[in-house]
JSON list of C-alpha atoms in Angstrom, two decimals:
[
{"chain": "C", "resi": 1, "resn": "UNK", "atom": "CA", "xyz": [-133.21, 61.64, -144.55]},
{"chain": "C", "resi": 2, "resn": "UNK", "atom": "CA", "xyz": [-135.87, 59.07, -143.79]},
{"chain": "C", "resi": 3, "resn": "UNK", "atom": "CA", "xyz": [-138.62, 59.69, -141.26]},
{"chain": "C", "resi": 4, "resn": "UNK", "atom": "CA", "xyz": [-142.37, 59.98, -140.93]},
{"chain": "C", "resi": 5, "resn": "UNK", "atom": "CA", "xyz": [-143.79, 63.18, -142.50]},
{"chain": "C", "resi": 6, "resn": "UNK", "atom": "CA", "xyz": [-146.06, 63.78, -139.52]},
{"chain": "C", "resi": 7, "resn": "UNK", "atom": "CA", "xyz": [-143.07, 63.62, -137.17]},
{"chain": "C", "resi": 8, "resn": "UNK", "atom": "CA", "xyz": [-141.22, 66.16, -139.33]},
{"chain": "C", "resi": 9, "resn": "UNK", "atom": "CA", "xyz": [-144.17, 68.55, -139.14]},
{"chain": "C", "resi": 10, "resn": "UNK", "atom": "CA", "xyz": [-144.32, 68.20, -135.36]},
{"chain": "C", "resi": 11, "resn": "UNK", "atom": "CA", "xyz": [-140.60, 68.90, -135.10]},
{"chain": "C", "resi": 12, "resn": "UNK", "atom": "CA", "xyz": [-140.83, 72.05, -137.18]},
{"chain": "C", "resi": 13, "resn": "UNK", "atom": "CA", "xyz": [-143.99, 73.34, -135.46]},
{"chain": "C", "resi": 14, "resn": "UNK", "atom": "CA", "xyz": [-142.72, 72.87, -131.93]},
{"chain": "C", "resi": 15, "resn": "UNK", "atom": "CA", "xyz": [-139.31, 74.37, -132.67]},
{"chain": "C", "resi": 16, "resn": "UNK", "atom": "CA", "xyz": [-140.95, 77.51, -134.04]},
{"chain": "C", "resi": 17, "resn": "UNK", "atom": "CA", "xyz": [-143.12, 77.82, -130.94]},
{"chain": "C", "resi": 18, "resn": "UNK", "atom": "CA", "xyz": [-140.46, 76.97, -128.38]},
{"chain": "C", "resi": 19, "resn": "UNK", "atom": "CA", "xyz": [-138.48, 80.08, -127.47]},
{"chain": "C", "resi": 20, "resn": "UNK", "atom": "CA", "xyz": [-135.85, 78.01, -125.67]},
{"chain": "C", "resi": 21, "resn": "UNK", "atom": "CA", "xyz": [-134.94, 76.27, -128.90]},
{"chain": "C", "resi": 22, "resn": "UNK", "atom": "CA", "xyz": [-133.34, 79.39, -130.35]},
{"chain": "C", "resi": 23, "resn": "UNK", "atom": "CA", "xyz": [-130.20, 79.01, -128.24]},
{"chain": "C", "resi": 24, "resn": "UNK", "atom": "CA", "xyz": [-129.86, 75.35, -129.17]},
{"chain": "C", "resi": 25, "resn": "UNK", "atom": "CA", "xyz": [-130.36, 75.78, -132.92]},
{"chain": "C", "resi": 26, "resn": "UNK", "atom": "CA", "xyz": [-126.97, 77.42, -133.45]},
{"chain": "C", "resi": 27, "resn": "UNK", "atom": "CA", "xyz": [-125.32, 74.79, -131.27]},
{"chain": "C", "resi": 28, "resn": "UNK", "atom": "CA", "xyz": [-126.97, 72.05, -133.35]},
{"chain": "C", "resi": 29, "resn": "UNK", "atom": "CA", "xyz": [-125.62, 73.58, -136.56]},
{"chain": "C", "resi": 30, "resn": "UNK", "atom": "CA", "xyz": [-122.13, 73.59, -135.10]},
{"chain": "C", "resi": 31, "resn": "UNK", "atom": "CA", "xyz": [-122.52, 69.97, -133.98]},
{"chain": "C", "resi": 32, "resn": "UNK", "atom": "CA", "xyz": [-123.68, 69.10, -137.50]},
{"chain": "C", "resi": 33, "resn": "UNK", "atom": "CA", "xyz": [-120.44, 70.55, -138.88]},
{"chain": "C", "resi": 34, "resn": "UNK", "atom": "CA", "xyz": [-118.41, 68.45, -136.46]},
{"chain": "C", "resi": 35, "resn": "UNK", "atom": "CA", "xyz": [-120.41, 65.32, -137.32]},
{"chain": "C", "resi": 36, "resn": "UNK", "atom": "CA", "xyz": [-120.07, 65.99, -141.05]},
{"chain": "C", "resi": 37, "resn": "UNK", "atom": "CA", "xyz": [-116.28, 66.12, -140.77]},
{"chain": "C", "resi": 38, "resn": "UNK", "atom": "CA", "xyz": [-115.99, 63.22, -138.31]},
{"chain": "C", "resi": 39, "resn": "UNK", "atom": "CA", "xyz": [-118.60, 60.68, -139.43]},
{"chain": "C", "resi": 40, "resn": "UNK", "atom": "CA", "xyz": [-118.10, 58.41, -142.42]},
{"chain": "C", "resi": 41, "resn": "UNK", "atom": "CA", "xyz": [-120.27, 58.88, -145.49]},
{"chain": "C", "resi": 42, "resn": "UNK", "atom": "CA", "xyz": [-120.74, 55.14, -146.10]},
{"chain": "C", "resi": 43, "resn": "UNK", "atom": "CA", "xyz": [-122.58, 54.72, -142.79]},
{"chain": "C", "resi": 44, "resn": "UNK", "atom": "CA", "xyz": [-126.09, 56.03, -142.24]},
{"chain": "C", "resi": 45, "resn": "UNK", "atom": "CA", "xyz": [-126.32, 58.26, -139.17]},
{"chain": "C", "resi": 46, "resn": "UNK", "atom": "CA", "xyz": [-129.05, 57.45, -136.66]},
{"chain": "C", "resi": 47, "resn": "UNK", "atom": "CA", "xyz": [-130.63, 60.47, -134.96]},
{"chain": "C", "resi": 48, "resn": "UNK", "atom": "CA", "xyz": [-132.51, 59.43, -131.84]},
{"chain": "C", "resi": 49, "resn": "UNK", "atom": "CA", "xyz": [-134.80, 61.91, -130.12]},
{"chain": "C", "resi": 50, "resn": "UNK", "atom": "CA", "xyz": [-136.91, 62.10, -127.01]},
{"chain": "C", "resi": 51, "resn": "UNK", "atom": "CA", "xyz": [-140.48, 62.77, -128.08]},
{"chain": "C", "resi": 52, "resn": "UNK", "atom": "CA", "xyz": [-140.88, 65.39, -125.35]},
{"chain": "C", "resi": 53, "resn": "UNK", "atom": "CA", "xyz": [-137.78, 67.48, -126.19]},
{"chain": "C", "resi": 54, "resn": "UNK", "atom": "CA", "xyz": [-136.82, 68.07, -129.79]},
{"chain": "C", "resi": 55, "resn": "UNK", "atom": "CA", "xyz": [-135.00, 71.42, -129.87]},
{"chain": "C", "resi": 56, "resn": "UNK", "atom": "CA", "xyz": [-132.39, 71.75, -132.57]},
{"chain": "C", "resi": 57, "resn": "UNK", "atom": "CA", "xyz": [-133.29, 68.63, -134.55]},
{"chain": "C", "resi": 58, "resn": "UNK", "atom": "CA", "xyz": [-134.43, 70.39, -137.71]},
{"chain": "C", "resi": 59, "resn": "UNK", "atom": "CA", "xyz": [-131.45, 72.78, -137.49]},
{"chain": "C", "resi": 60, "resn": "UNK", "atom": "CA", "xyz": [-129.15, 69.76, -137.36]},
{"chain": "C", "resi": 61, "resn": "UNK", "atom": "CA", "xyz": [-130.94, 68.03, -140.24]},
{"chain": "C", "resi": 62, "resn": "UNK", "atom": "CA", "xyz": [-130.71, 71.12, -142.44]},
{"chain": "C", "resi": 63, "resn": "UNK", "atom": "CA", "xyz": [-126.95, 71.42, -141.77]},
{"chain": "C", "resi": 64, "resn": "UNK", "atom": "CA", "xyz": [-125.93, 67.77, -141.98]},
{"chain": "C", "resi": 65, "resn": "UNK", "atom": "CA", "xyz": [-125.46, 66.62, -145.59]},
{"chain": "C", "resi": 66, "resn": "UNK", "atom": "CA", "xyz": [-124.91, 62.89, -145.03]},
{"chain": "C", "resi": 67, "resn": "UNK", "atom": "CA", "xyz": [-127.56, 60.17, -145.04]},
{"chain": "C", "resi": 68, "resn": "UNK", "atom": "CA", "xyz": [-129.56, 59.98, -141.83]},
{"chain": "C", "resi": 69, "resn": "UNK", "atom": "CA", "xyz": [-132.49, 58.20, -140.23]},
{"chain": "C", "resi": 70, "resn": "UNK", "atom": "CA", "xyz": [-134.51, 59.85, -137.46]},
{"chain": "C", "resi": 71, "resn": "UNK", "atom": "CA", "xyz": [-136.21, 57.73, -134.82]},
{"chain": "C", "resi": 72, "resn": "UNK", "atom": "CA", "xyz": [-138.06, 58.38, -131.58]},
{"chain": "C", "resi": 73, "resn": "UNK", "atom": "CA", "xyz": [-137.46, 56.29, -128.49]},
{"chain": "C", "resi": 74, "resn": "UNK", "atom": "CA", "xyz": [-141.20, 55.59, -128.26]},
{"chain": "C", "resi": 75, "resn": "UNK", "atom": "CA", "xyz": [-141.17, 53.63, -131.52]},
{"chain": "C", "resi": 76, "resn": "UNK", "atom": "CA", "xyz": [-139.96, 50.16, -132.38]},
{"chain": "C", "resi": 77, "resn": "UNK", "atom": "CA", "xyz": [-137.11, 50.47, -134.89]},
{"chain": "C", "resi": 78, "resn": "UNK", "atom": "CA", "xyz": [-137.43, 49.06, -138.38]},
{"chain": "C", "resi": 79, "resn": "UNK", "atom": "CA", "xyz": [-133.78, 49.87, -139.14]},
{"chain": "C", "resi": 80, "resn": "UNK", "atom": "CA", "xyz": [-130.89, 48.90, -136.88]},
{"chain": "C", "resi": 81, "resn": "UNK", "atom": "CA", "xyz": [-127.66, 49.12, -138.85]},
{"chain": "C", "resi": 82, "resn": "UNK", "atom": "CA", "xyz": [-125.61, 52.10, -137.75]},
{"chain": "C", "resi": 83, "resn": "UNK", "atom": "CA", "xyz": [-122.21, 52.89, -136.31]},
{"chain": "C", "resi": 84, "resn": "UNK", "atom": "CA", "xyz": [-122.71, 56.62, -135.77]},
{"chain": "C", "resi": 85, "resn": "UNK", "atom": "CA", "xyz": [-125.35, 58.24, -133.61]},
{"chain": "C", "resi": 86, "resn": "UNK", "atom": "CA", "xyz": [-126.74, 61.66, -132.67]},
{"chain": "C", "resi": 87, "resn": "UNK", "atom": "CA", "xyz": [-128.86, 61.72, -129.50]},
{"chain": "C", "resi": 88, "resn": "UNK", "atom": "CA", "xyz": [-131.06, 64.67, -128.51]},
{"chain": "C", "resi": 89, "resn": "UNK", "atom": "CA", "xyz": [-132.19, 64.55, -124.89]},
{"chain": "C", "resi": 90, "resn": "UNK", "atom": "CA", "xyz": [-133.39, 67.04, -122.30]},
{"chain": "C", "resi": 91, "resn": "UNK", "atom": "CA", "xyz": [-131.48, 65.82, -119.24]},
{"chain": "C", "resi": 92, "resn": "UNK", "atom": "CA", "xyz": [-129.38, 62.89, -118.04]},
{"chain": "C", "resi": 93, "resn": "UNK", "atom": "CA", "xyz": [-132.40, 60.88, -116.96]},
{"chain": "C", "resi": 94, "resn": "UNK", "atom": "CA", "xyz": [-133.88, 61.20, -120.42]},
{"chain": "C", "resi": 95, "resn": "UNK", "atom": "CA", "xyz": [-130.56, 60.40, -122.09]},
{"chain": "C", "resi": 96, "resn": "UNK", "atom": "CA", "xyz": [-130.33, 57.25, -119.97]},
{"chain": "C", "resi": 97, "resn": "UNK", "atom": "CA", "xyz": [-133.70, 56.17, -121.42]},
{"chain": "C", "resi": 98, "resn": "UNK", "atom": "CA", "xyz": [-132.33, 56.72, -124.93]},
{"chain": "C", "resi": 99, "resn": "UNK", "atom": "CA", "xyz": [-129.24, 54.63, -124.15]},
{"chain": "C", "resi": 100, "resn": "UNK", "atom": "CA", "xyz": [-131.40, 51.85, -122.73]},
{"chain": "C", "resi": 101, "resn": "UNK", "atom": "CA", "xyz": [-133.50, 51.95, -125.89]},
{"chain": "C", "resi": 102, "resn": "UNK", "atom": "CA", "xyz": [-130.37, 51.49, -128.01]},
{"chain": "C", "resi": 103, "resn": "UNK", "atom": "CA", "xyz": [-129.24, 48.67, -125.75]},
{"chain": "C", "resi": 104, "resn": "UNK", "atom": "CA", "xyz": [-132.65, 46.98, -125.89]},
{"chain": "C", "resi": 105, "resn": "UNK", "atom": "CA", "xyz": [-132.54, 46.84, -129.69]},
{"chain": "C", "resi": 106, "resn": "UNK", "atom": "CA", "xyz": [-128.88, 45.79, -129.85]},
{"chain": "C", "resi": 107, "resn": "UNK", "atom": "CA", "xyz": [-127.43, 48.85, -131.53]},
{"chain": "C", "resi": 108, "resn": "UNK", "atom": "CA", "xyz": [-123.63, 49.02, -131.81]},
{"chain": "C", "resi": 109, "resn": "UNK", "atom": "CA", "xyz": [-122.31, 50.67, -128.64]},
{"chain": "C", "resi": 110, "resn": "UNK", "atom": "CA", "xyz": [-118.78, 50.71, -130.11]},
{"chain": "C", "resi": 111, "resn": "UNK", "atom": "CA", "xyz": [-119.81, 53.27, -132.72]},
{"chain": "C", "resi": 112, "resn": "UNK", "atom": "CA", "xyz": [-119.33, 57.05, -132.56]},
{"chain": "C", "resi": 113, "resn": "UNK", "atom": "CA", "xyz": [-121.83, 59.05, -130.51]},
{"chain": "C", "resi": 114, "resn": "UNK", "atom": "CA", "xyz": [-122.62, 62.74, -130.18]},
{"chain": "C", "resi": 115, "resn": "UNK", "atom": "CA", "xyz": [-125.09, 63.39, -127.36]},
{"chain": "C", "resi": 116, "resn": "UNK", "atom": "CA", "xyz": [-126.72, 66.79, -126.87]},
{"chain": "C", "resi": 117, "resn": "UNK", "atom": "CA", "xyz": [-128.11, 67.44, -123.38]},
{"chain": "C", "resi": 118, "resn": "UNK", "atom": "CA", "xyz": [-130.40, 70.46, -123.56]},
{"chain": "C", "resi": 119, "resn": "UNK", "atom": "CA", "xyz": [-131.37, 71.45, -120.03]},
{"chain": "C", "resi": 120, "resn": "UNK", "atom": "CA", "xyz": [-130.04, 74.81, -118.84]},
{"chain": "C", "resi": 121, "resn": "UNK", "atom": "CA", "xyz": [-129.89, 73.43, -115.29]},
{"chain": "C", "resi": 122, "resn": "UNK", "atom": "CA", "xyz": [-126.25, 72.49, -114.67]},
{"chain": "C", "resi": 123, "resn": "UNK", "atom": "CA", "xyz": [-127.00, 69.46, -112.51]},
{"chain": "C", "resi": 124, "resn": "UNK", "atom": "CA", "xyz": [-129.35, 68.00, -115.12]},
{"chain": "C", "resi": 125, "resn": "UNK", "atom": "CA", "xyz": [-126.61, 67.83, -117.76]},
{"chain": "C", "resi": 126, "resn": "UNK", "atom": "CA", "xyz": [-123.53, 67.50, -115.57]},
{"chain": "C", "resi": 127, "resn": "UNK", "atom": "CA", "xyz": [-120.63, 66.11, -117.62]},
{"chain": "C", "resi": 128, "resn": "UNK", "atom": "CA", "xyz": [-119.15, 64.25, -114.62]},
{"chain": "C", "resi": 129, "resn": "UNK", "atom": "CA", "xyz": [-122.34, 62.27, -114.11]},
{"chain": "C", "resi": 130, "resn": "UNK", "atom": "CA", "xyz": [-122.67, 61.82, -117.86]},
{"chain": "C", "resi": 131, "resn": "UNK", "atom": "CA", "xyz": [-119.38, 59.96, -118.25]},
{"chain": "C", "resi": 132, "resn": "UNK", "atom": "CA", "xyz": [-120.37, 57.61, -115.42]},
{"chain": "C", "resi": 133, "resn": "UNK", "atom": "CA", "xyz": [-123.60, 56.78, -117.25]},
{"chain": "C", "resi": 134, "resn": "UNK", "atom": "CA", "xyz": [-121.80, 56.33, -120.57]},
{"chain": "C", "resi": 135, "resn": "UNK", "atom": "CA", "xyz": [-119.20, 54.06, -118.96]},
{"chain": "C", "resi": 136, "resn": "UNK", "atom": "CA", "xyz": [-122.01, 51.93, -117.51]},
{"chain": "C", "resi": 137, "resn": "UNK", "atom": "CA", "xyz": [-123.40, 51.51, -121.04]},
{"chain": "C", "resi": 138, "resn": "UNK", "atom": "CA", "xyz": [-119.91, 50.75, -122.42]},
{"chain": "C", "resi": 139, "resn": "UNK", "atom": "CA", "xyz": [-119.94, 53.79, -124.70]},
{"chain": "C", "resi": 140, "resn": "UNK", "atom": "CA", "xyz": [-116.48, 55.35, -124.99]},
{"chain": "C", "resi": 141, "resn": "UNK", "atom": "CA", "xyz": [-116.33, 56.88, -128.47]},
{"chain": "C", "resi": 142, "resn": "UNK", "atom": "CA", "xyz": [-118.51, 59.80, -127.53]},
{"chain": "C", "resi": 143, "resn": "UNK", "atom": "CA", "xyz": [-118.83, 63.56, -127.41]},
{"chain": "C", "resi": 144, "resn": "UNK", "atom": "CA", "xyz": [-121.22, 64.73, -124.71]},
{"chain": "C", "resi": 145, "resn": "UNK", "atom": "CA", "xyz": [-122.46, 68.27, -125.29]},
{"chain": "C", "resi": 146, "resn": "UNK", "atom": "CA", "xyz": [-124.12, 70.46, -122.67]},
{"chain": "C", "resi": 147, "resn": "UNK", "atom": "CA", "xyz": [-124.91, 74.18, -122.57]},
{"chain": "C", "resi": 148, "resn": "UNK", "atom": "CA", "xyz": [-121.84, 75.23, -120.56]},
{"chain": "C", "resi": 149, "resn": "UNK", "atom": "CA", "xyz": [-120.38, 78.40, -122.13]},
{"chain": "C", "resi": 150, "resn": "UNK", "atom": "CA", "xyz": [-123.03, 78.31, -124.89]},
{"chain": "C", "resi": 151, "resn": "UNK", "atom": "CA", "xyz": [-122.20, 74.70, -125.67]},
{"chain": "C", "resi": 152, "resn": "UNK", "atom": "CA", "xyz": [-119.21, 72.57, -124.66]},
{"chain": "C", "resi": 153, "resn": "UNK", "atom": "CA", "xyz": [-118.27, 69.09, -125.82]},
{"chain": "C", "resi": 154, "resn": "UNK", "atom": "CA", "xyz": [-116.67, 66.55, -123.48]},
{"chain": "C", "resi": 155, "resn": "UNK", "atom": "CA", "xyz": [-115.24, 63.09, -123.87]},
{"chain": "C", "resi": 156, "resn": "UNK", "atom": "CA", "xyz": [-113.40, 60.68, -121.54]},
{"chain": "C", "resi": 157, "resn": "UNK", "atom": "CA", "xyz": [-111.12, 57.66, -121.41]},
{"chain": "C", "resi": 158, "resn": "UNK", "atom": "CA", "xyz": [-110.41, 54.76, -119.07]},
{"chain": "C", "resi": 159, "resn": "UNK", "atom": "CA", "xyz": [-108.29, 55.57, -116.01]},
{"chain": "C", "resi": 160, "resn": "UNK", "atom": "CA", "xyz": [-105.62, 53.55, -114.21]},
{"chain": "C", "resi": 161, "resn": "UNK", "atom": "CA", "xyz": [-108.22, 52.26, -111.72]},
{"chain": "C", "resi": 162, "resn": "UNK", "atom": "CA", "xyz": [-110.17, 50.51, -114.51]},
{"chain": "C", "resi": 163, "resn": "UNK", "atom": "CA", "xyz": [-113.01, 53.01, -114.26]},
{"chain": "C", "resi": 164, "resn": "UNK", "atom": "CA", "xyz": [-114.13, 55.95, -116.33]},
{"chain": "C", "resi": 165, "resn": "UNK", "atom": "CA", "xyz": [-111.73, 58.87, -116.26]},
{"chain": "C", "resi": 166, "resn": "UNK", "atom": "CA", "xyz": [-112.86, 62.47, -115.74]},
{"chain": "C", "resi": 167, "resn": "UNK", "atom": "CA", "xyz": [-114.63, 64.43, -118.49]},
{"chain": "C", "resi": 168, "resn": "UNK", "atom": "CA", "xyz": [-112.19, 66.16, -120.84]},
{"chain": "C", "resi": 169, "resn": "UNK", "atom": "CA", "xyz": [-113.12, 69.08, -123.07]},
{"chain": "C", "resi": 170, "resn": "UNK", "atom": "CA", "xyz": [-112.86, 68.01, -126.70]},
{"chain": "C", "resi": 171, "resn": "UNK", "atom": "CA", "xyz": [-109.69, 69.26, -128.36]},
{"chain": "C", "resi": 172, "resn": "UNK", "atom": "CA", "xyz": [-110.16, 72.44, -130.42]},
{"chain": "C", "resi": 173, "resn": "UNK", "atom": "CA", "xyz": [-113.85, 72.42, -129.49]},
{"chain": "C", "resi": 174, "resn": "UNK", "atom": "CA", "xyz": [-114.44, 76.17, -129.74]},
{"chain": "C", "resi": 175, "resn": "UNK", "atom": "CA", "xyz": [-112.82, 76.34, -133.16]},
{"chain": "C", "resi": 176, "resn": "UNK", "atom": "CA", "xyz": [-114.64, 73.23, -134.37]},
{"chain": "C", "resi": 177, "resn": "UNK", "atom": "CA", "xyz": [-118.03, 74.46, -133.23]},
{"chain": "C", "resi": 178, "resn": "UNK", "atom": "CA", "xyz": [-117.72, 77.64, -135.27]},
{"chain": "C", "resi": 179, "resn": "UNK", "atom": "CA", "xyz": [-115.96, 76.36, -138.40]},
{"chain": "C", "resi": 180, "resn": "UNK", "atom": "CA", "xyz": [-115.88, 72.57, -138.37]},
{"chain": "C", "resi": 181, "resn": "UNK", "atom": "CA", "xyz": [-113.73, 72.33, -141.49]},
{"chain": "C", "resi": 182, "resn": "UNK", "atom": "CA", "xyz": [-110.57, 71.13, -139.74]},
{"chain": "C", "resi": 183, "resn": "UNK", "atom": "CA", "xyz": [-112.24, 68.88, -137.20]},
{"chain": "C", "resi": 184, "resn": "UNK", "atom": "CA", "xyz": [-111.71, 65.47, -138.72]},
{"chain": "C", "resi": 185, "resn": "UNK", "atom": "CA", "xyz": [-110.13, 63.73, -135.71]},
{"chain": "C", "resi": 186, "resn": "UNK", "atom": "CA", "xyz": [-112.73, 64.23, -133.01]},
{"chain": "C", "resi": 187, "resn": "UNK", "atom": "CA", "xyz": [-113.02, 60.48, -132.35]},
{"chain": "C", "resi": 188, "resn": "UNK", "atom": "CA", "xyz": [-109.41, 59.36, -131.81]},
{"chain": "C", "resi": 189, "resn": "UNK", "atom": "CA", "xyz": [-108.56, 55.75, -131.05]},
{"chain": "C", "resi": 190, "resn": "UNK", "atom": "CA", "xyz": [-109.08, 55.08, -127.34]},
{"chain": "C", "resi": 191, "resn": "UNK", "atom": "CA", "xyz": [-108.34, 52.22, -124.97]},
{"chain": "C", "resi": 192, "resn": "UNK", "atom": "CA", "xyz": [-104.76, 52.05, -126.24]},
{"chain": "C", "resi": 193, "resn": "UNK", "atom": "CA", "xyz": [-103.58, 51.64, -122.65]},
{"chain": "C", "resi": 194, "resn": "UNK", "atom": "CA", "xyz": [-105.68, 49.24, -120.58]},
{"chain": "C", "resi": 195, "resn": "UNK", "atom": "CA", "xyz": [-103.49, 49.69, -117.46]},
{"chain": "C", "resi": 196, "resn": "UNK", "atom": "CA", "xyz": [-103.54, 45.95, -116.85]},
{"chain": "C", "resi": 197, "resn": "UNK", "atom": "CA", "xyz": [-107.31, 46.00, -116.35]},
{"chain": "C", "resi": 198, "resn": "UNK", "atom": "CA", "xyz": [-109.16, 42.69, -116.81]},
{"chain": "C", "resi": 199, "resn": "UNK", "atom": "CA", "xyz": [-111.14, 42.31, -120.01]},
{"chain": "C", "resi": 200, "resn": "UNK", "atom": "CA", "xyz": [-113.94, 39.95, -120.98]},
{"chain": "C", "resi": 201, "resn": "UNK", "atom": "CA", "xyz": [-113.66, 38.20, -124.34]},
{"chain": "C", "resi": 202, "resn": "UNK", "atom": "CA", "xyz": [-116.55, 36.38, -125.97]},
{"chain": "C", "resi": 203, "resn": "UNK", "atom": "CA", "xyz": [-116.56, 34.27, -129.12]},
{"chain": "C", "resi": 204, "resn": "UNK", "atom": "CA", "xyz": [-119.28, 33.21, -131.49]},
{"chain": "C", "resi": 205, "resn": "UNK", "atom": "CA", "xyz": [-119.54, 30.92, -134.49]},
{"chain": "C", "resi": 206, "resn": "UNK", "atom": "CA", "xyz": [-119.42, 32.69, -137.85]},
{"chain": "C", "resi": 207, "resn": "UNK", "atom": "CA", "xyz": [-119.70, 30.55, -140.99]},
{"chain": "C", "resi": 208, "resn": "UNK", "atom": "CA", "xyz": [-117.60, 31.56, -144.00]},
{"chain": "C", "resi": 209, "resn": "UNK", "atom": "CA", "xyz": [-118.97, 34.33, -146.14]},
{"chain": "C", "resi": 210, "resn": "UNK", "atom": "CA", "xyz": [-119.08, 31.84, -148.99]},
{"chain": "C", "resi": 211, "resn": "UNK", "atom": "CA", "xyz": [-118.05, 28.25, -149.48]},
{"chain": "C", "resi": 212, "resn": "UNK", "atom": "CA", "xyz": [-118.39, 25.97, -152.48]},
{"chain": "C", "resi": 213, "resn": "UNK", "atom": "CA", "xyz": [-119.45, 22.34, -152.20]},
{"chain": "C", "resi": 214, "resn": "UNK", "atom": "CA", "xyz": [-119.53, 20.50, -155.52]},
{"chain": "C", "resi": 215, "resn": "UNK", "atom": "CA", "xyz": [-119.90, 23.86, -157.22]},
{"chain": "C", "resi": 216, "resn": "UNK", "atom": "CA", "xyz": [-122.87, 24.90, -155.06]},
{"chain": "C", "resi": 217, "resn": "UNK", "atom": "CA", "xyz": [-122.33, 28.17, -153.11]},
{"chain": "C", "resi": 218, "resn": "UNK", "atom": "CA", "xyz": [-123.47, 28.45, -149.50]},
{"chain": "C", "resi": 219, "resn": "UNK", "atom": "CA", "xyz": [-122.69, 30.56, -146.45]},
{"chain": "C", "resi": 220, "resn": "UNK", "atom": "CA", "xyz": [-123.70, 34.09, -145.44]},
{"chain": "C", "resi": 221, "resn": "UNK", "atom": "CA", "xyz": [-123.09, 35.54, -148.91]},
{"chain": "C", "resi": 222, "resn": "UNK", "atom": "CA", "xyz": [-123.32, 32.34, -150.88]},
{"chain": "C", "resi": 223, "resn": "UNK", "atom": "CA", "xyz": [-126.81, 31.16, -149.98]},
{"chain": "C", "resi": 224, "resn": "UNK", "atom": "CA", "xyz": [-128.84, 32.44, -152.92]},
{"chain": "C", "resi": 225, "resn": "UNK", "atom": "CA", "xyz": [-132.06, 30.65, -152.04]}
]
């Protein structure tokens, strides 16, 4: 893991003092098991936190064995390459700020996301509103976790009206949360049926990875200067 030592100390101190974090710690360990069996080891996982609500972060870090980087949404990132993300937020408003932060710094919204919404107030982490927000940010490969029934994960897909479909409880969620060992397909391929919906296609110029001109290499991987 890579993060500022002072931030680590703050995380640990506040989690010890915050009684409400106890219920979220076990949930975070279960989510770490799911992430471990679903995320790829050759990608570094980005953990993005809200500086005001950090329950469960250290529990997740202690249970997740793959490489990770922890950032706060109040900082300017020095590292931007990731295709798998864990977001810790207090409510939907806060999670929206985190998504805007990712958008601002051009992170890959086609990657895999697990988002933990920590408020015990149902309306503040409502899964129906969550999928609307995620659809607006073009994030589909996602598990949205709230505290329903001690922690429930939801996902969604496109519907026949070219909008976000309803939230769907993740398959085998209860089993995965406790054991995690058999939960390797929690991010199945989506958007297989576009229902005739219009799509926007953009192109950009990409030079060859390497080209040789009179024996001199150039290009993205060939420019050795």
